[in-house]
């Protein structure tokens, strides 16, 4: 993330920074690239200067590391965590007993709600989260917000602060089961009107226009197209083999060794295969190659994941790309995205999230297909001139 200085905030960002209260509940909504996480980080720094207790919780570990890197203050990295990491520590502070995770490590918020209803909070002061900032709030369940509402109502009677800031875009919900709409969040946290971000600072006009094709949410959340930033059309390519697909990405990286490149795929198996191929193709290039799986960094050089590094390629599964941004994004092996059993709107949201990570350059590709794969029907048609459809390579 490229953090702006205070003087570089847009008028609407500055207005929210100055006017959004630091007590009670605040909801901020906006499309990708409008600066939701930027405002989350600015609020963290402001709360830190005021010596207020705060915590920023996020969707996944990759996004936590990405945002912690952008904080610019190593002392604040402990204030950024995943929801799973934070919620269990917070729950234990109230001494209400152990809550076993549900299958798939899903947090049992309903049991927590029942326990709070049945018992007196043993340690109200320890239960006070101070100011909780929730980024990518659409990916947290309704029960999570209901729990926060109940705890805050009880806790404030003991003089706790229990402030809450939620930043969300309901069109970026990736999980069909565990998510919340903006309307649900507003109702559950008791906010009548959200703050809205409308200006896209990340994408070119052409990439933003393509992202809008996958939009399924309320129109009030879509950002204005950035007319002042122009670039090439996003590209669609078909390759004979994955080897040729990898060669194309490697060639682009060599020719653009000043860029940070993201490569998003469907499965860890594909990610591992692509990692092996790119590592071999780029062995003598000086390109920094890195990936992520189950809490373990896998990179061509020693060290942890490094974001916004010039001359780098980051390989991720699509579920881990939320909230990130890169100069160029490649989405290969598109034929692996099977639409069977997946609601079409949620597949469009995945495409919306993936393509809106790209600042300047974006490519989709697939291999081993006679004709277009099934997912291609969700892309804008050839006659719309929104995508540059290339011949098979």
mmCIF file of C-alpha atoms in Angstrom:
data_model
loop_
_atom_site.group_PDB
_atom_site.id
_atom_site.type_symbol
_atom_site.label_atom_id
_atom_site.label_comp_id
_atom_site.label_asym_id
_atom_site.label_seq_id
_atom_site.Cartn_x
_atom_site.Cartn_y
_atom_site.Cartn_z
ATOM 1 C CA UNK A 1 0.000 0.000 0.000
ATOM 2 C CA UNK A 2 1.290 3.446 -0.891
ATOM 3 C CA UNK A 3 0.348 5.579 2.073
ATOM 4 C CA UNK A 4 -0.296 9.247 1.279
ATOM 5 C CA UNK A 5 0.817 12.006 3.586
ATOM 6 C CA UNK A 6 -1.819 13.977 5.461
ATOM 7 C CA UNK A 7 -1.603 16.785 2.890
ATOM 8 C CA UNK A 8 -2.295 14.272 0.087
ATOM 9 C CA UNK A 9 -5.655 13.148 1.447
ATOM 10 C CA UNK A 10 -8.553 13.938 -0.856
ATOM 11 C CA UNK A 11 -11.232 16.385 0.350
ATOM 12 C CA UNK A 12 -13.631 13.530 1.146
ATOM 13 C CA UNK A 13 -10.915 11.580 2.975
ATOM 14 C CA UNK A 14 -9.934 14.699 4.926
ATOM 15 C CA UNK A 15 -13.554 15.346 5.818
ATOM 16 C CA UNK A 16 -13.979 11.823 7.213
ATOM 17 C CA UNK A 17 -10.650 12.050 9.057
ATOM 18 C CA UNK A 18 -11.701 15.308 10.701
ATOM 19 C CA UNK A 19 -15.402 14.665 11.278
ATOM 20 C CA UNK A 20 -15.846 10.940 11.996
ATOM 21 C CA UNK A 21 -16.158 10.665 15.792
ATOM 22 C CA UNK A 22 -13.697 8.579 17.795
ATOM 23 C CA UNK A 23 -16.405 7.384 20.162
ATOM 24 C CA UNK A 24 -19.535 5.458 19.293
ATOM 25 C CA UNK A 25 -19.822 3.660 15.937
ATOM 26 C CA UNK A 26 -18.716 4.780 12.467
ATOM 27 C CA UNK A 27 -19.221 2.970 9.135
ATOM 28 C CA UNK A 28 -17.161 3.946 6.065
ATOM 29 C CA UNK A 29 -17.974 2.415 2.688
ATOM 30 C CA UNK A 30 -16.270 2.642 -0.688
ATOM 31 C CA UNK A 31 -15.146 0.685 -3.714
ATOM 32 C CA UNK A 32 -11.598 -0.711 -4.151
ATOM 33 C CA UNK A 33 -8.935 1.967 -4.409
ATOM 34 C CA UNK A 34 -10.951 4.686 -2.668
ATOM 35 C CA UNK A 35 -8.772 4.671 0.446
ATOM 36 C CA UNK A 36 -10.709 2.745 3.105
ATOM 37 C CA UNK A 37 -7.587 1.093 4.525
ATOM 38 C CA UNK A 38 -5.707 4.388 4.273
ATOM 39 C CA UNK A 39 -8.302 5.920 6.595
ATOM 40 C CA UNK A 40 -8.084 2.899 8.898
ATOM 41 C CA UNK A 41 -4.328 3.437 9.238
ATOM 42 C CA UNK A 42 -4.747 7.187 9.765
ATOM 43 C CA UNK A 43 -7.278 6.505 12.535
ATOM 44 C CA UNK A 44 -4.813 4.098 14.154
ATOM 45 C CA UNK A 45 -2.093 6.743 14.184
ATOM 46 C CA UNK A 46 -4.501 9.346 15.555
ATOM 47 C CA UNK A 47 -5.674 7.038 18.350
ATOM 48 C CA UNK A 48 -2.063 6.194 19.162
ATOM 49 C CA UNK A 49 -1.153 9.892 19.455
ATOM 50 C CA UNK A 50 -4.134 10.364 21.761
ATOM 51 C CA UNK A 51 -2.912 7.361 23.805
ATOM 52 C CA UNK A 52 -6.221 5.576 23.229
ATOM 53 C CA UNK A 53 -6.517 1.798 23.312
ATOM 54 C CA UNK A 54 -7.243 0.447 19.813
ATOM 55 C CA UNK A 55 -7.038 -2.617 17.592
ATOM 56 C CA UNK A 56 -7.297 -3.011 13.808
ATOM 57 C CA UNK A 57 -8.701 -6.397 12.731
ATOM 58 C CA UNK A 58 -8.643 -7.670 9.167
ATOM 59 C CA UNK A 59 -9.738 -10.528 6.943
ATOM 60 C CA UNK A 60 -6.580 -12.613 6.484
ATOM 61 C CA UNK A 61 -2.915 -12.898 7.459
ATOM 62 C CA UNK A 62 -1.597 -11.584 4.147
ATOM 63 C CA UNK A 63 -3.652 -8.401 4.490
ATOM 64 C CA UNK A 64 -2.543 -8.022 8.122
ATOM 65 C CA UNK A 65 1.112 -8.142 7.086
ATOM 66 C CA UNK A 66 0.505 -5.827 4.138
ATOM 67 C CA UNK A 67 -1.178 -3.227 6.352
ATOM 68 C CA UNK A 68 1.332 -3.612 9.186
ATOM 69 C CA UNK A 69 4.099 -2.847 6.677
ATOM 70 C CA UNK A 70 2.251 0.321 5.677
ATOM 71 C CA UNK A 71 1.896 1.512 9.264
ATOM 72 C CA UNK A 72 5.391 2.964 9.199
ATOM 73 C CA UNK A 73 5.770 2.362 12.940
ATOM 74 C CA UNK A 74 6.996 -1.023 14.142
ATOM 75 C CA UNK A 75 5.570 -0.333 17.582
ATOM 76 C CA UNK A 76 2.029 -0.407 16.130
ATOM 77 C CA UNK A 77 2.259 -3.743 14.334
ATOM 78 C CA UNK A 78 0.929 -5.491 17.439
ATOM 79 C CA UNK A 79 -2.259 -3.470 17.037
ATOM 80 C CA UNK A 80 -3.012 -5.161 13.692
ATOM 81 C CA UNK A 81 -4.302 -8.738 13.620
ATOM 82 C CA UNK A 82 -6.734 -11.152 12.045
ATOM 83 C CA UNK A 83 -10.189 -11.421 13.567
ATOM 84 C CA UNK A 84 -9.448 -14.959 14.811
ATOM 85 C CA UNK A 85 -6.295 -13.833 16.568
ATOM 86 C CA UNK A 86 -7.946 -10.855 18.247
ATOM 87 C CA UNK A 87 -11.340 -12.261 19.207
ATOM 88 C CA UNK A 88 -10.070 -15.181 21.294
ATOM 89 C CA UNK A 89 -7.598 -13.011 23.220
ATOM 90 C CA UNK A 90 -10.335 -10.458 23.805
ATOM 91 C CA UNK A 91 -12.812 -13.127 24.919
ATOM 92 C CA UNK A 92 -10.338 -14.641 27.349
ATOM 93 C CA UNK A 93 -9.878 -11.237 28.982
ATOM 94 C CA UNK A 94 -13.518 -11.382 30.160
ATOM 95 C CA UNK A 95 -12.942 -14.809 31.758
ATOM 96 C CA UNK A 96 -16.213 -16.232 30.467
ATOM 97 C CA UNK A 97 -14.722 -19.610 29.647
ATOM 98 C CA UNK A 98 -13.344 -21.407 26.627
ATOM 99 C CA UNK A 99 -15.370 -21.377 23.408
ATOM 100 C CA UNK A 100 -14.511 -24.218 21.068
ATOM 101 C CA UNK A 101 -14.208 -23.260 17.370
ATOM 102 C CA UNK A 102 -16.806 -24.744 15.047
ATOM 103 C CA UNK A 103 -15.728 -27.045 12.177
ATOM 104 C CA UNK A 104 -13.371 -25.246 9.814
ATOM 105 C CA UNK A 105 -12.127 -23.073 12.718
ATOM 106 C CA UNK A 106 -15.210 -20.887 12.379
ATOM 107 C CA UNK A 107 -15.732 -18.723 15.466
ATOM 108 C CA UNK A 108 -18.834 -19.717 17.438
ATOM 109 C CA UNK A 109 -20.260 -16.235 17.923
ATOM 110 C CA UNK A 110 -23.699 -17.598 18.789
ATOM 111 C CA UNK A 111 -22.302 -19.464 21.791
ATOM 112 C CA UNK A 112 -20.479 -16.309 22.882
ATOM 113 C CA UNK A 113 -23.751 -14.395 22.675
ATOM 114 C CA UNK A 114 -25.513 -17.028 24.785
ATOM 115 C CA UNK A 115 -22.749 -16.981 27.419
ATOM 116 C CA UNK A 116 -22.907 -13.209 27.730
ATOM 117 C CA UNK A 117 -26.674 -13.424 28.189
ATOM 118 C CA UNK A 118 -26.334 -16.104 30.873
ATOM 119 C CA UNK A 119 -23.466 -14.669 32.915
ATOM 120 C CA UNK A 120 -22.246 -11.469 34.439
ATOM 121 C CA UNK A 121 -19.073 -10.230 32.754
ATOM 122 C CA UNK A 122 -16.308 -11.137 35.190
ATOM 123 C CA UNK A 123 -13.896 -8.426 34.101
ATOM 124 C CA UNK A 124 -15.699 -5.514 32.408
ATOM 125 C CA UNK A 125 -12.536 -3.426 32.211
ATOM 126 C CA UNK A 126 -10.642 -6.218 30.456
ATOM 127 C CA UNK A 127 -13.558 -6.715 28.077
ATOM 128 C CA UNK A 128 -13.399 -3.116 26.831
ATOM 129 C CA UNK A 129 -11.727 -3.155 23.401
ATOM 130 C CA UNK A 130 -11.315 0.626 23.448
ATOM 131 C CA UNK A 131 -11.601 1.456 19.753
ATOM 132 C CA UNK A 132 -12.008 -1.507 17.413
ATOM 133 C CA UNK A 133 -11.365 -0.839 13.704
ATOM 134 C CA UNK A 134 -12.711 -3.520 11.348
ATOM 135 C CA UNK A 135 -11.375 -3.475 7.786
ATOM 136 C CA UNK A 136 -13.071 -5.506 5.018
ATOM 137 C CA UNK A 137 -16.064 -5.576 7.346
ATOM 138 C CA UNK A 138 -18.312 -7.196 4.747
ATOM 139 C CA UNK A 139 -16.419 -10.472 5.265
ATOM 140 C CA UNK A 140 -17.401 -10.765 8.913
ATOM 141 C CA UNK A 141 -20.631 -12.460 9.905
ATOM 142 C CA UNK A 142 -23.814 -10.856 11.162
ATOM 143 C CA UNK A 143 -23.364 -12.738 14.447
ATOM 144 C CA UNK A 144 -20.008 -10.971 14.930
ATOM 145 C CA UNK A 145 -21.663 -7.551 14.756
ATOM 146 C CA UNK A 146 -24.523 -8.715 16.953
ATOM 147 C CA UNK A 147 -21.983 -9.836 19.559
ATOM 148 C CA UNK A 148 -20.229 -6.451 19.443
ATOM 149 C CA UNK A 149 -23.563 -4.676 19.836
ATOM 150 C CA UNK A 150 -24.553 -6.727 22.897
ATOM 151 C CA UNK A 151 -21.134 -6.432 24.551
ATOM 152 C CA UNK A 152 -20.974 -2.672 23.966
ATOM 153 C CA UNK A 153 -24.458 -2.174 25.424
ATOM 154 C CA UNK A 154 -23.485 -4.077 28.567
ATOM 155 C CA UNK A 155 -19.953 -2.714 28.809
ATOM 156 C CA UNK A 156 -20.808 0.955 28.547
ATOM 157 C CA UNK A 157 -22.728 0.658 31.799
ATOM 158 C CA UNK A 158 -19.319 0.025 33.414
ATOM 159 C CA UNK A 159 -17.803 3.149 31.851
ATOM 160 C CA UNK A 160 -16.056 1.440 28.930
ATOM 161 C CA UNK A 161 -15.570 3.149 25.577
ATOM 162 C CA UNK A 162 -16.387 0.349 23.107
ATOM 163 C CA UNK A 163 -15.921 2.555 20.036
ATOM 164 C CA UNK A 164 -16.160 0.919 16.610
ATOM 165 C CA UNK A 165 -15.125 1.838 13.061
ATOM 166 C CA UNK A 166 -16.169 -0.494 10.228
ATOM 167 C CA UNK A 167 -14.799 -0.096 6.693
ATOM 168 C CA UNK A 168 -16.574 -2.182 4.071
ATOM 169 C CA UNK A 169 -17.615 -2.780 0.475
ATOM 170 C CA UNK A 170 -20.372 -5.358 0.167
ATOM 171 C CA UNK A 171 -19.437 -6.048 -3.447
ATOM 172 C CA UNK A 172 -16.202 -7.640 -2.208
ATOM 173 C CA UNK A 173 -17.827 -10.450 -0.216
ATOM 174 C CA UNK A 174 -15.878 -13.605 -1.067
ATOM 175 C CA UNK A 175 -17.572 -16.109 1.264
ATOM 176 C CA UNK A 176 -21.158 -16.988 0.369
ATOM 177 C CA UNK A 177 -21.979 -18.005 3.971
ATOM 178 C CA UNK A 178 -20.037 -15.733 6.316
ATOM 179 C CA UNK A 179 -20.626 -12.146 5.253
ATOM 180 C CA UNK A 180 -22.705 -9.047 5.950
ATOM 181 C CA UNK A 181 -24.313 -6.479 3.704
ATOM 182 C CA UNK A 182 -23.912 -2.772 4.364
ATOM 183 C CA UNK A 183 -27.556 -2.557 5.451
ATOM 184 C CA UNK A 184 -27.009 -5.346 7.985
ATOM 185 C CA UNK A 185 -23.847 -3.754 9.376
ATOM 186 C CA UNK A 186 -25.545 -0.373 9.751
ATOM 187 C CA UNK A 187 -28.491 -1.920 11.572
ATOM 188 C CA UNK A 188 -26.401 -4.114 13.882
ATOM 189 C CA UNK A 189 -23.949 -1.395 14.943
ATOM 190 C CA UNK A 190 -26.611 1.292 15.200
ATOM 191 C CA UNK A 191 -25.493 3.719 12.487
ATOM 192 C CA UNK A 192 -28.101 5.544 10.404
ATOM 193 C CA UNK A 193 -25.850 6.901 7.648
ATOM 194 C CA UNK A 194 -22.371 5.751 6.538
ATOM 195 C CA UNK A 195 -19.533 7.914 5.300
ATOM 196 C CA UNK A 196 -18.991 7.221 1.588
ATOM 197 C CA UNK A 197 -15.727 7.320 -0.399
ATOM 198 C CA UNK A 198 -16.213 7.863 -4.119
ATOM 199 C CA UNK A 199 -12.829 8.680 -5.708
ATOM 200 C CA UNK A 200 -10.668 5.863 -7.113
ATOM 201 C CA UNK A 201 -6.957 6.517 -6.479
ATOM 202 C CA UNK A 202 -5.611 3.141 -7.618
ATOM 203 C CA UNK A 203 -6.686 1.978 -11.067
ATOM 204 C CA UNK A 204 -6.464 3.351 -14.557
ATOM 205 C CA UNK A 205 -9.730 4.320 -16.222
ATOM 206 C CA UNK A 206 -9.657 1.134 -18.305
ATOM 207 C CA UNK A 207 -9.172 -1.190 -15.331
ATOM 208 C CA UNK A 208 -11.802 0.616 -13.246
ATOM 209 C CA UNK A 209 -14.263 0.437 -16.134
ATOM 210 C CA UNK A 210 -13.730 -3.332 -16.386
ATOM 211 C CA UNK A 211 -14.166 -3.755 -12.617
ATOM 212 C CA UNK A 212 -17.499 -1.955 -12.874
ATOM 213 C CA UNK A 213 -18.699 -4.718 -15.224
ATOM 214 C CA UNK A 214 -18.525 -7.153 -12.295
ATOM 215 C CA UNK A 215 -20.337 -4.872 -9.872
ATOM 216 C CA UNK A 216 -23.353 -6.473 -8.187
ATOM 217 C CA UNK A 217 -23.886 -4.245 -5.112
ATOM 218 C CA UNK A 218 -25.636 -0.980 -4.401
ATOM 219 C CA UNK A 219 -24.704 1.711 -6.919
ATOM 220 C CA UNK A 220 -23.905 4.167 -4.108
ATOM 221 C CA UNK A 221 -20.736 2.166 -3.444
ATOM 222 C CA UNK A 222 -19.263 2.343 -6.939
ATOM 223 C CA UNK A 223 -16.410 4.800 -7.370
ATOM 224 C CA UNK A 224 -16.166 7.477 -9.995
ATOM 225 C CA UNK A 225 -14.133 6.357 -13.010
ATOM 226 C CA UNK A 226 -10.648 7.964 -12.872
ATOM 227 C CA UNK A 227 -10.824 9.841 -16.170
ATOM 228 C CA UNK A 228 -7.419 11.456 -15.586
ATOM 229 C CA UNK A 229 -5.470 8.130 -15.425
ATOM 230 C CA UNK A 230 -5.382 6.320 -18.749
ATOM 231 C CA UNK A 231 -3.703 3.092 -19.797
ATOM 232 C CA UNK A 232 -4.068 0.093 -22.061
ATOM 233 C CA UNK A 233 -7.095 -2.157 -22.146
ATOM 234 C CA UNK A 234 -6.965 -5.204 -19.863
ATOM 235 C CA UNK A 235 -5.861 -8.205 -21.922
ATOM 236 C CA UNK A 236 -7.320 -11.699 -22.356
ATOM 237 C CA UNK A 237 -5.008 -14.412 -23.706
ATOM 238 C CA UNK A 238 -5.276 -18.119 -24.427
ATOM 239 C CA UNK A 239 -2.137 -20.281 -24.241
ATOM 240 C CA UNK A 240 -1.475 -23.828 -25.387
ATOM 241 C CA UNK A 241 0.225 -24.769 -22.137
ATOM 242 C CA UNK A 242 0.905 -23.491 -18.639
ATOM 243 C CA UNK A 243 4.604 -23.390 -19.557
ATOM 244 C CA UNK A 244 3.890 -20.773 -22.229
ATOM 245 C CA UNK A 245 1.672 -18.884 -19.809
ATOM 246 C CA UNK A 246 4.510 -18.776 -17.256
ATOM 247 C CA UNK A 247 7.014 -17.706 -19.934
ATOM 248 C CA UNK A 248 4.772 -14.768 -20.822
ATOM 249 C CA UNK A 249 4.565 -13.606 -17.190
ATOM 250 C CA UNK A 250 8.325 -14.022 -16.759
ATOM 251 C CA UNK A 251 9.016 -12.027 -19.917
ATOM 252 C CA UNK A 252 6.763 -9.206 -18.724
ATOM 253 C CA UNK A 253 8.581 -9.177 -15.373
ATOM 254 C CA UNK A 254 11.996 -8.931 -17.048
ATOM 255 C CA UNK A 255 10.853 -6.066 -19.266
ATOM 256 C CA UNK A 256 9.215 -4.257 -16.334
ATOM 257 C CA UNK A 257 11.645 -4.894 -13.507
ATOM 258 C CA UNK A 258 10.619 -1.674 -11.773
ATOM 259 C CA UNK A 259 7.119 -2.989 -11.069
ATOM 260 C CA UNK A 260 5.476 -4.966 -8.266
ATOM 261 C CA UNK A 261 3.514 -7.765 -9.933
ATOM 262 C CA UNK A 262 0.692 -9.878 -8.468
ATOM 263 C CA UNK A 263 -0.263 -13.309 -9.824
ATOM 264 C CA UNK A 264 -3.588 -14.696 -8.540
ATOM 265 C CA UNK A 265 -4.699 -18.294 -9.069
ATOM 266 C CA UNK A 266 -7.545 -20.508 -7.915
ATOM 267 C CA UNK A 267 -5.773 -23.251 -5.939
ATOM 268 C CA UNK A 268 -2.583 -23.865 -3.976
ATOM 269 C CA UNK A 269 -1.703 -26.661 -6.395
ATOM 270 C CA UNK A 270 -1.716 -24.236 -9.320
ATOM 271 C CA UNK A 271 0.168 -21.667 -7.247
ATOM 272 C CA UNK A 272 2.917 -24.171 -6.412
ATOM 273 C CA UNK A 273 3.236 -25.244 -10.042
ATOM 274 C CA UNK A 274 3.443 -21.660 -11.254
ATOM 275 C CA UNK A 275 5.982 -20.851 -8.524
ATOM 276 C CA UNK A 276 8.272 -23.674 -9.717
ATOM 277 C CA UNK A 277 8.027 -22.567 -13.343
ATOM 278 C CA UNK A 278 8.628 -18.874 -12.630
ATOM 279 C CA UNK A 279 11.515 -19.610 -10.281
ATOM 280 C CA UNK A 280 13.261 -21.531 -13.043
ATOM 281 C CA UNK A 281 12.481 -18.930 -15.712
ATOM 282 C CA UNK A 282 13.643 -16.013 -13.537
ATOM 283 C CA UNK A 283 16.626 -17.645 -11.829
ATOM 284 C CA UNK A 284 19.156 -15.172 -13.257
ATOM 285 C CA UNK A 285 16.914 -12.105 -13.414
ATOM 286 C CA UNK A 286 17.139 -10.544 -9.976
ATOM 287 C CA UNK A 287 13.316 -10.585 -9.815
ATOM 288 C CA UNK A 288 12.160 -11.158 -6.224
ATOM 289 C CA UNK A 289 9.711 -14.084 -6.235
ATOM 290 C CA UNK A 290 7.485 -14.720 -3.232
ATOM 291 C CA UNK A 291 4.369 -16.647 -2.280
ATOM 292 C CA UNK A 292 2.211 -17.522 0.697
ATOM 293 C CA UNK A 293 0.602 -20.655 2.083
ATOM 294 C CA UNK A 294 -0.827 -21.508 5.501
ATOM 295 C CA UNK A 295 1.254 -19.041 7.472
ATOM 296 C CA UNK A 296 4.548 -19.890 5.755
ATOM 297 C CA UNK A 297 6.394 -17.458 3.491
ATOM 298 C CA UNK A 298 7.958 -19.043 0.425
ATOM 299 C CA UNK A 299 10.292 -16.717 -1.414
ATOM 300 C CA UNK A 300 13.331 -16.787 -3.660
ATOM 301 C CA UNK A 301 15.233 -14.729 -1.088
ATOM 302 C CA UNK A 302 15.440 -14.853 2.692
ATOM 303 C CA UNK A 303 12.936 -12.821 4.607
ATOM 304 C CA UNK A 304 9.220 -12.300 4.963
ATOM 305 C CA UNK A 305 6.695 -11.161 2.391
ATOM 306 C CA UNK A 306 7.700 -7.751 1.066
ATOM 307 C CA UNK A 307 4.994 -5.667 -0.601
ATOM 308 C CA UNK A 308 5.336 -2.872 -3.157
ATOM 309 C CA UNK A 309 8.880 -4.023 -3.853
ATOM 310 C CA UNK A 310 10.087 -3.021 -7.321
ATOM 311 C CA UNK A 311 11.088 -6.016 -9.411
ATOM 312 C CA UNK A 312 8.940 -8.512 -7.510
ATOM 313 C CA UNK A 313 6.288 -11.134 -8.243
ATOM 314 C CA UNK A 314 3.851 -12.192 -5.521
ATOM 315 C CA UNK A 315 1.874 -15.398 -6.134
ATOM 316 C CA UNK A 316 -1.331 -15.795 -4.146
ATOM 317 C CA UNK A 317 -4.558 -17.737 -4.201
ATOM 318 C CA UNK A 318 -7.440 -15.457 -5.081
ATOM 319 C CA UNK A 319 -8.879 -15.592 -1.540
ATOM 320 C CA UNK A 320 -5.689 -13.942 -0.202
ATOM 321 C CA UNK A 321 -5.520 -10.971 -2.566
ATOM 322 C CA UNK A 322 -8.218 -8.912 -0.822
ATOM 323 C CA UNK A 323 -7.059 -5.402 0.066
ATOM 324 C CA UNK A 324 -3.734 -5.613 -1.785
ATOM 325 C CA UNK A 325 -2.547 -3.654 -4.817
ATOM 326 C CA UNK A 326 0.139 -4.135 -7.464
ATOM 327 C CA UNK A 327 1.395 -2.263 -10.512
ATOM 328 C CA UNK A 328 0.466 -5.233 -12.707
ATOM 329 C CA UNK A 329 -1.815 -8.208 -12.068
ATOM 330 C CA UNK A 330 -1.951 -11.509 -13.932
ATOM 331 C CA UNK A 331 -4.853 -13.920 -13.428
ATOM 332 C CA UNK A 332 -3.734 -17.145 -15.159
ATOM 333 C CA UNK A 333 -5.310 -20.616 -15.344
ATOM 334 C CA UNK A 334 -8.802 -19.139 -15.472
ATOM 335 C CA UNK A 335 -10.210 -22.476 -16.633
ATOM 336 C CA UNK A 336 -9.764 -23.721 -13.037
ATOM 337 C CA UNK A 337 -12.573 -21.441 -11.853
ATOM 338 C CA UNK A 338 -15.483 -23.868 -12.078
ATOM 339 C CA UNK A 339 -18.865 -22.192 -11.804
ATOM 340 C CA UNK A 340 -20.672 -25.348 -10.680
ATOM 341 C CA UNK A 341 -22.344 -24.790 -7.315
ATOM 342 C CA UNK A 342 -21.173 -21.173 -7.075
ATOM 343 C CA UNK A 343 -23.643 -18.295 -7.190
ATOM 344 C CA UNK A 344 -22.831 -16.207 -10.247
ATOM 345 C CA UNK A 345 -22.870 -12.974 -8.251
ATOM 346 C CA UNK A 346 -20.162 -14.300 -5.922
ATOM 347 C CA UNK A 347 -17.979 -15.337 -8.850
ATOM 348 C CA UNK A 348 -18.384 -11.819 -10.241
ATOM 349 C CA UNK A 349 -17.309 -10.483 -6.849
ATOM 350 C CA UNK A 350 -14.145 -12.613 -7.040
ATOM 351 C CA UNK A 351 -13.375 -11.172 -10.469
ATOM 352 C CA UNK A 352 -14.153 -7.680 -9.142
ATOM 353 C CA UNK A 353 -11.732 -8.118 -6.255
ATOM 354 C CA UNK A 354 -8.948 -9.647 -8.350
ATOM 355 C CA UNK A 355 -8.955 -7.182 -11.231
ATOM 356 C CA UNK A 356 -9.296 -4.118 -9.008
ATOM 357 C CA UNK A 357 -5.919 -4.953 -7.390
ATOM 358 C CA UNK A 358 -4.118 -3.732 -10.548
ATOM 359 C CA UNK A 359 -2.887 -0.160 -10.788
ATOM 360 C CA UNK A 360 -1.680 -0.055 -14.409
ATOM 361 C CA UNK A 361 -1.725 -3.431 -16.177
ATOM 362 C CA UNK A 362 -4.110 -6.398 -16.036
ATOM 363 C CA UNK A 363 -4.228 -9.735 -17.870
ATOM 364 C CA UNK A 364 -6.491 -12.781 -17.765
ATOM 365 C CA UNK A 365 -5.419 -16.068 -19.349
ATOM 366 C CA UNK A 366 -6.221 -19.743 -19.626
ATOM 367 C CA UNK A 367 -4.698 -22.885 -21.116
ATOM 368 C CA UNK A 368 -5.671 -26.288 -22.495
ATOM 369 C CA UNK A 369 -9.083 -25.150 -23.708
ATOM 370 C CA UNK A 370 -10.926 -25.780 -26.962
ATOM 371 C CA UNK A 371 -12.567 -22.397 -27.150
ATOM 372 C CA UNK A 372 -13.257 -20.187 -24.150
ATOM 373 C CA UNK A 373 -13.658 -21.703 -20.658
ATOM 374 C CA UNK A 374 -16.982 -21.448 -18.858
ATOM 375 C CA UNK A 375 -15.916 -18.480 -16.746
ATOM 376 C CA UNK A 376 -15.314 -16.421 -19.889
ATOM 377 C CA UNK A 377 -19.049 -15.842 -20.174
ATOM 378 C CA UNK A 378 -18.783 -13.546 -17.140
ATOM 379 C CA UNK A 379 -16.266 -11.336 -18.953
ATOM 380 C CA UNK A 380 -17.500 -8.442 -21.098
ATOM 381 C CA UNK A 381 -18.205 -9.583 -24.650
ATOM 382 C CA UNK A 382 -15.740 -8.914 -27.441
ATOM 383 C CA UNK A 383 -17.964 -6.295 -29.057
ATOM 384 C CA UNK A 384 -17.848 -4.026 -25.957
ATOM 385 C CA UNK A 385 -14.200 -3.032 -26.516
ATOM 386 C CA UNK A 386 -13.547 -3.152 -22.770
ATOM 387 C CA UNK A 387 -11.060 -6.029 -23.062
ATOM 388 C CA UNK A 388 -8.278 -6.651 -25.565
ATOM 389 C CA UNK A 389 -8.912 -10.253 -26.700
ATOM 390 C CA UNK A 390 -5.691 -11.714 -28.116
ATOM 391 C CA UNK A 391 -5.235 -14.713 -30.405
ATOM 392 C CA UNK A 392 -4.087 -18.005 -28.892
ATOM 393 C CA UNK A 393 -0.363 -18.131 -28.172
#
